[in-house]
mmCIF file of N, CA and C in Angstrom:
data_model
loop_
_atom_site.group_PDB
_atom_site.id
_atom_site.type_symbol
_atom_site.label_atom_id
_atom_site.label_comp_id
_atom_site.label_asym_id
_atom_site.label_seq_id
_atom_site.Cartn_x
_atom_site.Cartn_y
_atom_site.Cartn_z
ATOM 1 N N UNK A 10 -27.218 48.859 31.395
ATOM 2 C CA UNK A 10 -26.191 47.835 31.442
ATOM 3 C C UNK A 10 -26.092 47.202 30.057
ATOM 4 N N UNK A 11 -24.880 47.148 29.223
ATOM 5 C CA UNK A 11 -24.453 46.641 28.512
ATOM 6 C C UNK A 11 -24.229 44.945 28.146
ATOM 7 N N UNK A 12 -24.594 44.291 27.431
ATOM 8 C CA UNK A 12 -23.858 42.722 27.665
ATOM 9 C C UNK A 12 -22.717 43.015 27.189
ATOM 10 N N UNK A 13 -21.509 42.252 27.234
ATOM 11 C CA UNK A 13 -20.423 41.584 26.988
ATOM 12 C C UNK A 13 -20.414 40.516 25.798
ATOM 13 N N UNK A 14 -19.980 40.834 24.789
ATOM 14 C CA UNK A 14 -20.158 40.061 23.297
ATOM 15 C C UNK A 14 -19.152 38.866 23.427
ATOM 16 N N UNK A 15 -18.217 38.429 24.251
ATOM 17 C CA UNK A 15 -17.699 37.623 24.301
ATOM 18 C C UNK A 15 -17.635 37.222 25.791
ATOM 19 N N UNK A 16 -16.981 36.170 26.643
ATOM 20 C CA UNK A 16 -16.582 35.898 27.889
ATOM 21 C C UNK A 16 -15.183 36.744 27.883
ATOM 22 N N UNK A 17 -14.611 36.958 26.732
ATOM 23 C CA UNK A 17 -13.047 37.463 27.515
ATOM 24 C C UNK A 17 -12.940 39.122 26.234
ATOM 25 N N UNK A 18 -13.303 40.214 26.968
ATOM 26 C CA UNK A 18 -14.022 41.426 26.308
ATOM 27 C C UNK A 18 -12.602 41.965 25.883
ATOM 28 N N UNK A 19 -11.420 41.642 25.968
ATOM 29 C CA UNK A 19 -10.226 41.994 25.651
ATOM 30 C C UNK A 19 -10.064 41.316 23.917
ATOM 31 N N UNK A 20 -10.843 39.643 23.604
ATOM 32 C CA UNK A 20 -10.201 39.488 23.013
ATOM 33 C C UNK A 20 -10.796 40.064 21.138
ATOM 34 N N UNK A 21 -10.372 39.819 20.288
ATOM 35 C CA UNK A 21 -10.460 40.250 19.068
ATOM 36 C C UNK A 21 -11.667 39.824 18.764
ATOM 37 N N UNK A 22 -12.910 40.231 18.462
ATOM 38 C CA UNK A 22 -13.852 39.273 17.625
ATOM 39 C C UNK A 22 -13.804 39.279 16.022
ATOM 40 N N UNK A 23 -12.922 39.565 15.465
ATOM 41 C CA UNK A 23 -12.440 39.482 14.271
ATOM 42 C C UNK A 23 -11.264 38.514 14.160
ATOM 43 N N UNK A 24 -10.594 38.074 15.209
ATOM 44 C CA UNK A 24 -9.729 37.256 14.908
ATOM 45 C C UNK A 24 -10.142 35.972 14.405
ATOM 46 N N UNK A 25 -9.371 34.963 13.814
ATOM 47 C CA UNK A 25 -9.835 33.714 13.564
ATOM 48 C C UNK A 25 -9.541 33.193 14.518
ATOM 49 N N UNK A 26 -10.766 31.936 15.290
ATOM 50 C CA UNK A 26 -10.969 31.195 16.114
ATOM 51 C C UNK A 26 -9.121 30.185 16.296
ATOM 52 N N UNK A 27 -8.489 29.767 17.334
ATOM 53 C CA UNK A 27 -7.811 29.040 17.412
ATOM 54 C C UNK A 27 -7.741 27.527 16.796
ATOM 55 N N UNK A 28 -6.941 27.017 16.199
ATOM 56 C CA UNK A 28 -7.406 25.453 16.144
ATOM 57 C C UNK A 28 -7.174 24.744 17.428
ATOM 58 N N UNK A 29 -8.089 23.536 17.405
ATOM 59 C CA UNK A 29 -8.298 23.201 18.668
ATOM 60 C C UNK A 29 -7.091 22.108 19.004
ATOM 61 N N UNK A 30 -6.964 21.760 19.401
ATOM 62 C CA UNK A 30 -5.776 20.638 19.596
ATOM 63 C C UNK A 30 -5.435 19.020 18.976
ATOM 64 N N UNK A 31 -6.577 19.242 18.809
ATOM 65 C CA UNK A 31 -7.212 17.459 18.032
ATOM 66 C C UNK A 31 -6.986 17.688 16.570
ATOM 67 N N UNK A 32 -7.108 18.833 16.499
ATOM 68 C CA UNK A 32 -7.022 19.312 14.326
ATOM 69 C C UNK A 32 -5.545 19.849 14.403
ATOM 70 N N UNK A 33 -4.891 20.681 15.027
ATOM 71 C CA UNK A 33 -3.279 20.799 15.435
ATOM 72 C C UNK A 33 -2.460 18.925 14.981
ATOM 73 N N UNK A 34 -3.470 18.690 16.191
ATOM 74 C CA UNK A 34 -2.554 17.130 16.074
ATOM 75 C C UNK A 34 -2.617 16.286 14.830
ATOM 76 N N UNK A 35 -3.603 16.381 14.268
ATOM 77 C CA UNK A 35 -3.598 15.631 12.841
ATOM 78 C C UNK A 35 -2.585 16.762 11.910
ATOM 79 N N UNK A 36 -2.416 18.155 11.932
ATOM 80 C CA UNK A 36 -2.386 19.203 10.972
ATOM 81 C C UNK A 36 -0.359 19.144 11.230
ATOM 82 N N UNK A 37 -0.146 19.163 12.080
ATOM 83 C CA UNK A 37 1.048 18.294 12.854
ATOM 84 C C UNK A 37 2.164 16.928 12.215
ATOM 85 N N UNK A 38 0.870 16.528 12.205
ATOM 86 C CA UNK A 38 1.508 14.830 11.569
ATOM 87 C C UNK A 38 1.337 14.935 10.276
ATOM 88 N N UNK A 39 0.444 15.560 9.326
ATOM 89 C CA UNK A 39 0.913 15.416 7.931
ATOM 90 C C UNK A 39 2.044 16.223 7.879
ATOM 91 N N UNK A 40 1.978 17.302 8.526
ATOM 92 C CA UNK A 40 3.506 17.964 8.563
ATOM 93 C C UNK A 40 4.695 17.711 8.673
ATOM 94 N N UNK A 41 4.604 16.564 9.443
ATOM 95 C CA UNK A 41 6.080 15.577 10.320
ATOM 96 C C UNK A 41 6.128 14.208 9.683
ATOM 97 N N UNK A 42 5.515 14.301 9.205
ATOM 98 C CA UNK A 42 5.290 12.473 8.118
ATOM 99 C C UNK A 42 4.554 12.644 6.920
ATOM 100 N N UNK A 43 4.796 13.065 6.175
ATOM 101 C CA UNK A 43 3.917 13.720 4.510
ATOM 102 C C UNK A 43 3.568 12.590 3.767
ATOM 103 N N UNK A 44 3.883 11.473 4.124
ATOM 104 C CA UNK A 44 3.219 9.954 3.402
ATOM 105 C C UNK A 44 1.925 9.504 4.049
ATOM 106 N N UNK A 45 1.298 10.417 5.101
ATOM 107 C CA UNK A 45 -0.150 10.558 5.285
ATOM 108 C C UNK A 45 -0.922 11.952 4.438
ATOM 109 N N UNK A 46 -0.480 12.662 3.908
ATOM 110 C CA UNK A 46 -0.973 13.517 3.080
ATOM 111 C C UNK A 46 -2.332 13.334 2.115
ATOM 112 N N UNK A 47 -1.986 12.223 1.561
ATOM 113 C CA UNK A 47 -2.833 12.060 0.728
ATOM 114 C C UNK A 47 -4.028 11.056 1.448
ATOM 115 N N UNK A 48 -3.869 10.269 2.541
ATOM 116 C CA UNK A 48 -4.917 10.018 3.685
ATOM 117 C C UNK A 48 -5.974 11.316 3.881
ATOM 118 N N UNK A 49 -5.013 12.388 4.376
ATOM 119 C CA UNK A 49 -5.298 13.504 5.024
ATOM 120 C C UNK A 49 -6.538 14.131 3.683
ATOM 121 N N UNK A 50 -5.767 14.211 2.714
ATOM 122 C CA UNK A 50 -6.813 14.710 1.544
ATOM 123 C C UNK A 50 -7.626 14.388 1.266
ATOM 124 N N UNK A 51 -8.085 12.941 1.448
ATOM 125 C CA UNK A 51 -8.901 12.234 0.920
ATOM 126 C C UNK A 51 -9.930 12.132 1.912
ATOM 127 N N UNK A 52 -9.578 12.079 3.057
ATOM 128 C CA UNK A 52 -10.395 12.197 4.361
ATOM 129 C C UNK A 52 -11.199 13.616 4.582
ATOM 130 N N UNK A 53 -10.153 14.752 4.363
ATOM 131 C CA UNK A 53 -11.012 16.365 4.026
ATOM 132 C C UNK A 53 -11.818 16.292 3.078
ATOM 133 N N UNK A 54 -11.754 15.890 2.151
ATOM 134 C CA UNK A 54 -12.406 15.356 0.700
ATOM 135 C C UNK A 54 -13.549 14.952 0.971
ATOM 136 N N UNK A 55 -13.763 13.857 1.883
ATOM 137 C CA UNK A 55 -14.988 13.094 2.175
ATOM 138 C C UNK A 55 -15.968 13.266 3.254
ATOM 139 N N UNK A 56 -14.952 14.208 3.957
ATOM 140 C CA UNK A 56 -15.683 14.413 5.639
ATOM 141 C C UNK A 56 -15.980 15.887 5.573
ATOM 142 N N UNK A 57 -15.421 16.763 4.567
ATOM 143 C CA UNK A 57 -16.158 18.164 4.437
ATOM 144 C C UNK A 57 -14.946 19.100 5.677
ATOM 145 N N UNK A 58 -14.114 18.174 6.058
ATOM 146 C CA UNK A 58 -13.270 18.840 7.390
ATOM 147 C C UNK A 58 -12.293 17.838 7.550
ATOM 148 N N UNK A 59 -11.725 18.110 9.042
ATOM 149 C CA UNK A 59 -11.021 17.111 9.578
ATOM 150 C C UNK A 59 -11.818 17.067 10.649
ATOM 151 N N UNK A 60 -11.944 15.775 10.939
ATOM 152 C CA UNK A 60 -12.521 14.922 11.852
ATOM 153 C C UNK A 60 -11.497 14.144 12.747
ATOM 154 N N UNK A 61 -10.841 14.492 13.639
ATOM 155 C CA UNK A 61 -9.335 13.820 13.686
ATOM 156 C C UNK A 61 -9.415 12.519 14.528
ATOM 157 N N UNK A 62 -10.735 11.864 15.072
ATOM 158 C CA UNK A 62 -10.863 10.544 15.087
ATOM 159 C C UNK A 62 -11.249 9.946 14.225
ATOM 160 N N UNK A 63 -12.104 10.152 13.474
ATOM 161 C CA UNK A 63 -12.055 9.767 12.264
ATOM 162 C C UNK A 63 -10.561 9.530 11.007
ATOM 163 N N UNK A 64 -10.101 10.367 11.389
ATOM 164 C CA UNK A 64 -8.657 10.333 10.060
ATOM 165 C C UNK A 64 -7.881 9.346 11.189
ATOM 166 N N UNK A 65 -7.560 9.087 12.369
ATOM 167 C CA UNK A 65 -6.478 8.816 13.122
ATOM 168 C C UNK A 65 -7.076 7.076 13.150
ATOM 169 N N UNK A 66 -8.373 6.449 12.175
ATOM 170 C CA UNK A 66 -8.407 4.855 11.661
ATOM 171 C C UNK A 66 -7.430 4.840 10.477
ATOM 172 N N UNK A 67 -7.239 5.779 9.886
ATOM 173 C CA UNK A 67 -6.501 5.836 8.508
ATOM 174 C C UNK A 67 -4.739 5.275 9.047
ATOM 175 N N UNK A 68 -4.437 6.523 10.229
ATOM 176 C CA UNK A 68 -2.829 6.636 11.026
ATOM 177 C C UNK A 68 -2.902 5.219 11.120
ATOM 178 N N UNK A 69 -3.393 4.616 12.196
ATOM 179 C CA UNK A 69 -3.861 3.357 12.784
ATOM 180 C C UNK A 69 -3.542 1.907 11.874
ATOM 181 N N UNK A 70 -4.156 2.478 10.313
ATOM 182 C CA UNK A 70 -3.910 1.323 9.442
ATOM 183 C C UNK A 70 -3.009 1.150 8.897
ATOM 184 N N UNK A 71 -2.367 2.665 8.362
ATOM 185 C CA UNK A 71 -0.892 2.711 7.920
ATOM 186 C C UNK A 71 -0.232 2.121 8.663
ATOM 187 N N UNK A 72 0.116 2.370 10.060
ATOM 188 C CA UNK A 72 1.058 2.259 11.102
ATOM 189 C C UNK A 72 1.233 0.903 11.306
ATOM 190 N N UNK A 73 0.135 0.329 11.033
ATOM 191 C CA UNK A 73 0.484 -1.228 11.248
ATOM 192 C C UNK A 73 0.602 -1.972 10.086
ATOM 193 N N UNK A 74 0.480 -1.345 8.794
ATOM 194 C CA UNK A 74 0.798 -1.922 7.494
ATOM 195 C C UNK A 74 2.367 -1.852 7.769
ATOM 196 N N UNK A 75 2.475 -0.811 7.964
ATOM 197 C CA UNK A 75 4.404 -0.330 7.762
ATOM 198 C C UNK A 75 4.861 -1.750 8.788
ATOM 199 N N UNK A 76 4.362 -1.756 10.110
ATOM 200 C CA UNK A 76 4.920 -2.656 11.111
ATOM 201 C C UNK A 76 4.947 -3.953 10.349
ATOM 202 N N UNK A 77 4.066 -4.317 9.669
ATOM 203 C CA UNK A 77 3.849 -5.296 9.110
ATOM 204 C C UNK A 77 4.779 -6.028 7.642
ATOM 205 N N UNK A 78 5.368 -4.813 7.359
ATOM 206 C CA UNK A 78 6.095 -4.781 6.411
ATOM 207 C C UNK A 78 5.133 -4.843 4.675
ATOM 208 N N UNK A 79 3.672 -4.819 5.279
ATOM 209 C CA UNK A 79 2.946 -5.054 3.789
ATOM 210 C C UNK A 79 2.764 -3.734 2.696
ATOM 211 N N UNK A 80 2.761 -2.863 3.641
ATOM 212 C CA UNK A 80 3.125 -1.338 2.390
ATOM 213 C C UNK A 80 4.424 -0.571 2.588
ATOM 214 N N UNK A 81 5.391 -0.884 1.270
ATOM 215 C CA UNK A 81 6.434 -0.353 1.624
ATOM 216 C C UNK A 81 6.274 1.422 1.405
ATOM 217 N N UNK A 82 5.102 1.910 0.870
ATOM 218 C CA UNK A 82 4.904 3.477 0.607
ATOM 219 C C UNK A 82 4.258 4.167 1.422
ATOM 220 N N UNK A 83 4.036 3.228 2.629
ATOM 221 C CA UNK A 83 3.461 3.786 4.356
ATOM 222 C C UNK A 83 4.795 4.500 4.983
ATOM 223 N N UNK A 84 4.052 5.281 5.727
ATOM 224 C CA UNK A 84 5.500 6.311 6.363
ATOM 225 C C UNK A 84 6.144 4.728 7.605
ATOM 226 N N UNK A 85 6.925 5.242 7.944
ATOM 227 C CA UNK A 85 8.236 3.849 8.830
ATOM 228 C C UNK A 85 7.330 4.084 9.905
ATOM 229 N N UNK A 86 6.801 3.536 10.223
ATOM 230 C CA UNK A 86 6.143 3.094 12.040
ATOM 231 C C UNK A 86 6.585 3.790 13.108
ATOM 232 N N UNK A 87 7.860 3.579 12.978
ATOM 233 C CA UNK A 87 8.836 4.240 14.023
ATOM 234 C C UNK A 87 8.851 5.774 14.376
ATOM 235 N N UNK A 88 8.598 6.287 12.937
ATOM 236 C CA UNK A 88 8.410 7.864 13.081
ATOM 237 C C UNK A 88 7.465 7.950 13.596
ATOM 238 N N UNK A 89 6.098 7.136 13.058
ATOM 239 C CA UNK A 89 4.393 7.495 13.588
ATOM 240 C C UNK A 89 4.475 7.706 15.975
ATOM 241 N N UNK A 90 4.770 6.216 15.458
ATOM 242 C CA UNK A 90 5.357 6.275 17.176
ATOM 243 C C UNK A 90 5.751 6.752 17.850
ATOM 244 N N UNK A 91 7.095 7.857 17.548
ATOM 245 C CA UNK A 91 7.901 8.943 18.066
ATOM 246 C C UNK A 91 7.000 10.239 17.935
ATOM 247 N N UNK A 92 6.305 10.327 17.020
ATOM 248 C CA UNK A 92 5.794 11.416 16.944
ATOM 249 C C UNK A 92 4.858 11.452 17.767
ATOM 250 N N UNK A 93 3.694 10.512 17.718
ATOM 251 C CA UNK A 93 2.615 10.442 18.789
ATOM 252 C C UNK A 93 3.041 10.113 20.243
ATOM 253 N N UNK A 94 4.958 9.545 20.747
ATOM 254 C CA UNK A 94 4.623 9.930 21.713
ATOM 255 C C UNK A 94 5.208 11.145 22.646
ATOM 256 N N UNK A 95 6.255 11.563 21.497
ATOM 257 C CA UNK A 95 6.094 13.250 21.926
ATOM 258 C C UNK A 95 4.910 13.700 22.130
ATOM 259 N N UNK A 96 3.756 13.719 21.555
ATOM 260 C CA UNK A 96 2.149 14.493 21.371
ATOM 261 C C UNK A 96 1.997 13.995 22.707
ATOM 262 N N UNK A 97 1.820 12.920 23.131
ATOM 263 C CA UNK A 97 1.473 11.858 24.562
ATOM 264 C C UNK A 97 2.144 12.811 25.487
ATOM 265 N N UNK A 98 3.516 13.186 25.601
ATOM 266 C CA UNK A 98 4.517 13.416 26.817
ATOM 267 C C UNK A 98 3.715 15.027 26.765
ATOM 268 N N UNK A 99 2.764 15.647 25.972
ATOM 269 C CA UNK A 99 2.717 16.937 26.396
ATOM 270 C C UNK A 99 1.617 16.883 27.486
ATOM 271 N N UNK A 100 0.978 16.226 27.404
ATOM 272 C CA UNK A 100 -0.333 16.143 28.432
ATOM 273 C C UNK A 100 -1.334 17.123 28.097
ATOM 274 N N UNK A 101 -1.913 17.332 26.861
ATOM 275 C CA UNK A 101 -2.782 17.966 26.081
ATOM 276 C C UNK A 101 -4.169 17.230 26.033
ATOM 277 N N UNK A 102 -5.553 17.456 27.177
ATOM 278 C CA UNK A 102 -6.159 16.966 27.161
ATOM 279 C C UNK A 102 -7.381 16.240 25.524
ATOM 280 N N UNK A 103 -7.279 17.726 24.727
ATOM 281 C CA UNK A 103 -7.336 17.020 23.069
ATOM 282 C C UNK A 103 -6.398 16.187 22.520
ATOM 283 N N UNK A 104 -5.479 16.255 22.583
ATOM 284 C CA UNK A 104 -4.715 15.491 21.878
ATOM 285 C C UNK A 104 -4.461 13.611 22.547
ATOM 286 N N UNK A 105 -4.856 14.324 23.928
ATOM 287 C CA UNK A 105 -4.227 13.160 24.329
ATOM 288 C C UNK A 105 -6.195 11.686 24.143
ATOM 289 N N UNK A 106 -6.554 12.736 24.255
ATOM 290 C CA UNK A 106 -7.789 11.813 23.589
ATOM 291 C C UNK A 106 -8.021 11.552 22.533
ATOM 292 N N UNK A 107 -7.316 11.806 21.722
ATOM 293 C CA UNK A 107 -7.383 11.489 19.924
ATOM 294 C C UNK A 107 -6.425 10.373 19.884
ATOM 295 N N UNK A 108 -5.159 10.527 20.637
ATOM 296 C CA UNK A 108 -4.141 8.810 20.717
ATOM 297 C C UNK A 108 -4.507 8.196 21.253
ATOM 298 N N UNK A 109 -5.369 8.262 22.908
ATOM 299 C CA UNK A 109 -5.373 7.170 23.651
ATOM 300 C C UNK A 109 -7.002 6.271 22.695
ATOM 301 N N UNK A 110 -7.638 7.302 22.641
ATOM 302 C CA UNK A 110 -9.072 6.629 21.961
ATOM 303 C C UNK A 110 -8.932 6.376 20.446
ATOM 304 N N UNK A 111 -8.351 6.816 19.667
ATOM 305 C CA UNK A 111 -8.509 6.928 18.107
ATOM 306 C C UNK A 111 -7.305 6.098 17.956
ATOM 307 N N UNK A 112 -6.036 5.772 18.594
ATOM 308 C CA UNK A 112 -4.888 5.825 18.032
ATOM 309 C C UNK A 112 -4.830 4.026 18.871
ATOM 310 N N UNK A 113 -4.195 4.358 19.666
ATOM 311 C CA UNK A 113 -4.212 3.080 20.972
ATOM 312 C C UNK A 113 -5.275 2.396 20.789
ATOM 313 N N UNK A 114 -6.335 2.820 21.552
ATOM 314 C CA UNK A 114 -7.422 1.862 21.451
ATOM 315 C C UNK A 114 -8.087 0.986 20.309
ATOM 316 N N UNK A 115 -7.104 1.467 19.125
ATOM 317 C CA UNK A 115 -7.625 0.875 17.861
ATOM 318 C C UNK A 115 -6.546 0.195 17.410
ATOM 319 N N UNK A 116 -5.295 0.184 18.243
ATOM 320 C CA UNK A 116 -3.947 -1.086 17.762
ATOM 321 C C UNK A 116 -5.037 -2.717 17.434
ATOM 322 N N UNK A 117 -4.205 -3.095 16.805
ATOM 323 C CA UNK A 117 -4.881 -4.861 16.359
ATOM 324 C C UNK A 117 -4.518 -5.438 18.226
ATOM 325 N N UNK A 118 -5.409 -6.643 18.443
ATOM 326 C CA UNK A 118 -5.851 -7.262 19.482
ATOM 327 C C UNK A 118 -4.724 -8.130 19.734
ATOM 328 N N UNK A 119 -4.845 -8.423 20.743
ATOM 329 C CA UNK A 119 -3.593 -9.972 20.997
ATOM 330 C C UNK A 119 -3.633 -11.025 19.982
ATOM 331 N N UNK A 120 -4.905 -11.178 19.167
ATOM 332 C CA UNK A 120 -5.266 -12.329 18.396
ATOM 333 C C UNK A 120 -4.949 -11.784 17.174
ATOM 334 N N UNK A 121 -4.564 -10.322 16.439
ATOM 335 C CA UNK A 121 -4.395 -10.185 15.437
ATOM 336 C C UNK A 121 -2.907 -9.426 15.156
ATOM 337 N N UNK A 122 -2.850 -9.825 13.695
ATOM 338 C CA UNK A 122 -2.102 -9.497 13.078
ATOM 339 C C UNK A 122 -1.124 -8.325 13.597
ATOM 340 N N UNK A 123 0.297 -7.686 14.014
ATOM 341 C CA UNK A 123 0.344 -6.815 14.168
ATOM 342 C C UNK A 123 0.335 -6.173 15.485
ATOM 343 N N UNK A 124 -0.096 -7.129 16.390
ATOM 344 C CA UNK A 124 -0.405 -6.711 17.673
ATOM 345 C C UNK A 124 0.780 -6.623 18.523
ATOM 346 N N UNK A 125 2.138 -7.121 18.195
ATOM 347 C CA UNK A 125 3.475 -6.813 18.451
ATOM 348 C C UNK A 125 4.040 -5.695 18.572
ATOM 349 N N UNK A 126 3.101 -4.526 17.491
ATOM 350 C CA UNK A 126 3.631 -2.992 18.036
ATOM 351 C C UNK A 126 3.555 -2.490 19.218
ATOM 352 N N UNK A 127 2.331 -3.102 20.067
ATOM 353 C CA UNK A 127 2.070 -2.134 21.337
ATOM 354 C C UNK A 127 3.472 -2.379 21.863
ATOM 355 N N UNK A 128 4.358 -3.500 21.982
ATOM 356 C CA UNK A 128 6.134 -3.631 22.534
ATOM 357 C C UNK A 128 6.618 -2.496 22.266
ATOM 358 N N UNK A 129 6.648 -1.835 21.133
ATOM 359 C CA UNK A 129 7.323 -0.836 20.368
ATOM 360 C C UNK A 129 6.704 0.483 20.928
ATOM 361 N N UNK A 130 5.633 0.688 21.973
ATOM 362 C CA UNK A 130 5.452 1.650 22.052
ATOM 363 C C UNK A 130 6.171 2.574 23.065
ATOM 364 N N UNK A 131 6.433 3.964 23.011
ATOM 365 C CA UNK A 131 7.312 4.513 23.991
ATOM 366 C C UNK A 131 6.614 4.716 25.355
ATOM 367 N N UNK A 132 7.202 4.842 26.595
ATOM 368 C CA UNK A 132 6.787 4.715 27.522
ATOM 369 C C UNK A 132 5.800 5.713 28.006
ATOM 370 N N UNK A 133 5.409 6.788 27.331
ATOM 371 C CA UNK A 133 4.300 7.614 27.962
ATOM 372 C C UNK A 133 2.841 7.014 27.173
ATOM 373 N N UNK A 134 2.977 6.145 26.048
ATOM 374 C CA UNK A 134 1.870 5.692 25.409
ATOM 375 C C UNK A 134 1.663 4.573 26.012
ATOM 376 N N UNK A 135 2.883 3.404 26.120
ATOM 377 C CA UNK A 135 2.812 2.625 26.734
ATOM 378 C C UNK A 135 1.661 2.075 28.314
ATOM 379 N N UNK A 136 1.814 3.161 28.746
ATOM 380 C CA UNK A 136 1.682 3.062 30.263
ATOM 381 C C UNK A 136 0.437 3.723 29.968
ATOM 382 N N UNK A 137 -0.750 4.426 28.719
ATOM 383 C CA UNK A 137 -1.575 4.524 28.706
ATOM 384 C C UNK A 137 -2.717 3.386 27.855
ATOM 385 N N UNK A 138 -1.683 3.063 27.080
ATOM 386 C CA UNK A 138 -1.993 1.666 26.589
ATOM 387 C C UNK A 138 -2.697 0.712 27.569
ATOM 388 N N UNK A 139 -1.681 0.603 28.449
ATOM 389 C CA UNK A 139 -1.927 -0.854 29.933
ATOM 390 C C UNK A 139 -3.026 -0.493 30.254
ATOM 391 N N UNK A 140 -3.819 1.443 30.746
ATOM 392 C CA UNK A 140 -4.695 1.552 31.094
ATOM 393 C C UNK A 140 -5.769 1.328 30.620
ATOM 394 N N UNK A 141 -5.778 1.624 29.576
ATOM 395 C CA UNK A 141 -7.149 1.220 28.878
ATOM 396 C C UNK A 141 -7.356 -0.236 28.007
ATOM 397 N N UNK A 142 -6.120 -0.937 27.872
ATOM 398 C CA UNK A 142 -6.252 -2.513 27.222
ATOM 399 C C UNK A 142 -5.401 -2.923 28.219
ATOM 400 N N UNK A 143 -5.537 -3.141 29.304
ATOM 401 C CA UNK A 143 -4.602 -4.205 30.355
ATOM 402 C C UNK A 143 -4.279 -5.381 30.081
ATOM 403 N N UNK A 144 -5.641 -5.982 29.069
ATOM 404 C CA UNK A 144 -5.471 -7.284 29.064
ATOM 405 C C UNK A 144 -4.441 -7.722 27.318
ATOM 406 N N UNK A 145 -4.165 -6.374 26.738
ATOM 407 C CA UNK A 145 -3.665 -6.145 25.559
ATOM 408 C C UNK A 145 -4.678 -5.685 24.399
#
């Protein structure tokens, strides 16, 4: 009896591994908003990879600078938002844990600065928002 070098003996073991959904989703957004690029670089730079909870404190800070109106060379909020909640409406269990935990869960508090975006958020983030900060 032979082993089996993989679980699925059809597939290539020479192929390159898939990216996983969480590195898609960051690999995604510098793609769809290129005024995180140099976030993105600097973060590969330092982390040896992408780490995409890690880079998505970077999204997080931009996103609410722009809301804030304090960096006018932050990508527009509005795009960040639309984009993450298309990513939200797919129901991608990676992805959707990199917005609700990395992204959402790290909006500024009722007491801070900024905390007016969660209004702005679209309704599939929204309604995951409530779940995990009910109280805001």
């Amino acid at each position: 009896m032979t082993a089996t070098p993989s679980a699925n003996p059809g597939a290539n073991p020479n192929a390159a591994p898939s990216m996983a959904p969480s590195v898609q989703l960051v690999s995604d957004l510098v793609t769809r908003i290129p005024e995180f690029r140099g976030a993105y670089e600097t973060h590969v730079l330092h982390q040896g990879g992408v780490l995409p909870h890690v880079f998505f404190w970077d999204v997080v800070q931009g996103t609410v600078r722009s809301f804030l109106g304090e960096d006018p060379g932050a990508a527009d909020w509005r795009r960040t938002l639309d984009f993450l909640e298309e990513q939200s409406a797919r129901g991608v269990l990676g992805i959707d844990e990199v917005i609700v935990t990395s992204f959402l869960g790290d909006l500024p508090s009722p007491q801070e600065p900024g905390h007016a975006i969660v209004e702005q958020l679209g309704p599939v983030m929204a309604a995951k928002f409530v779940r995990i900060r009910p109280l805001g």
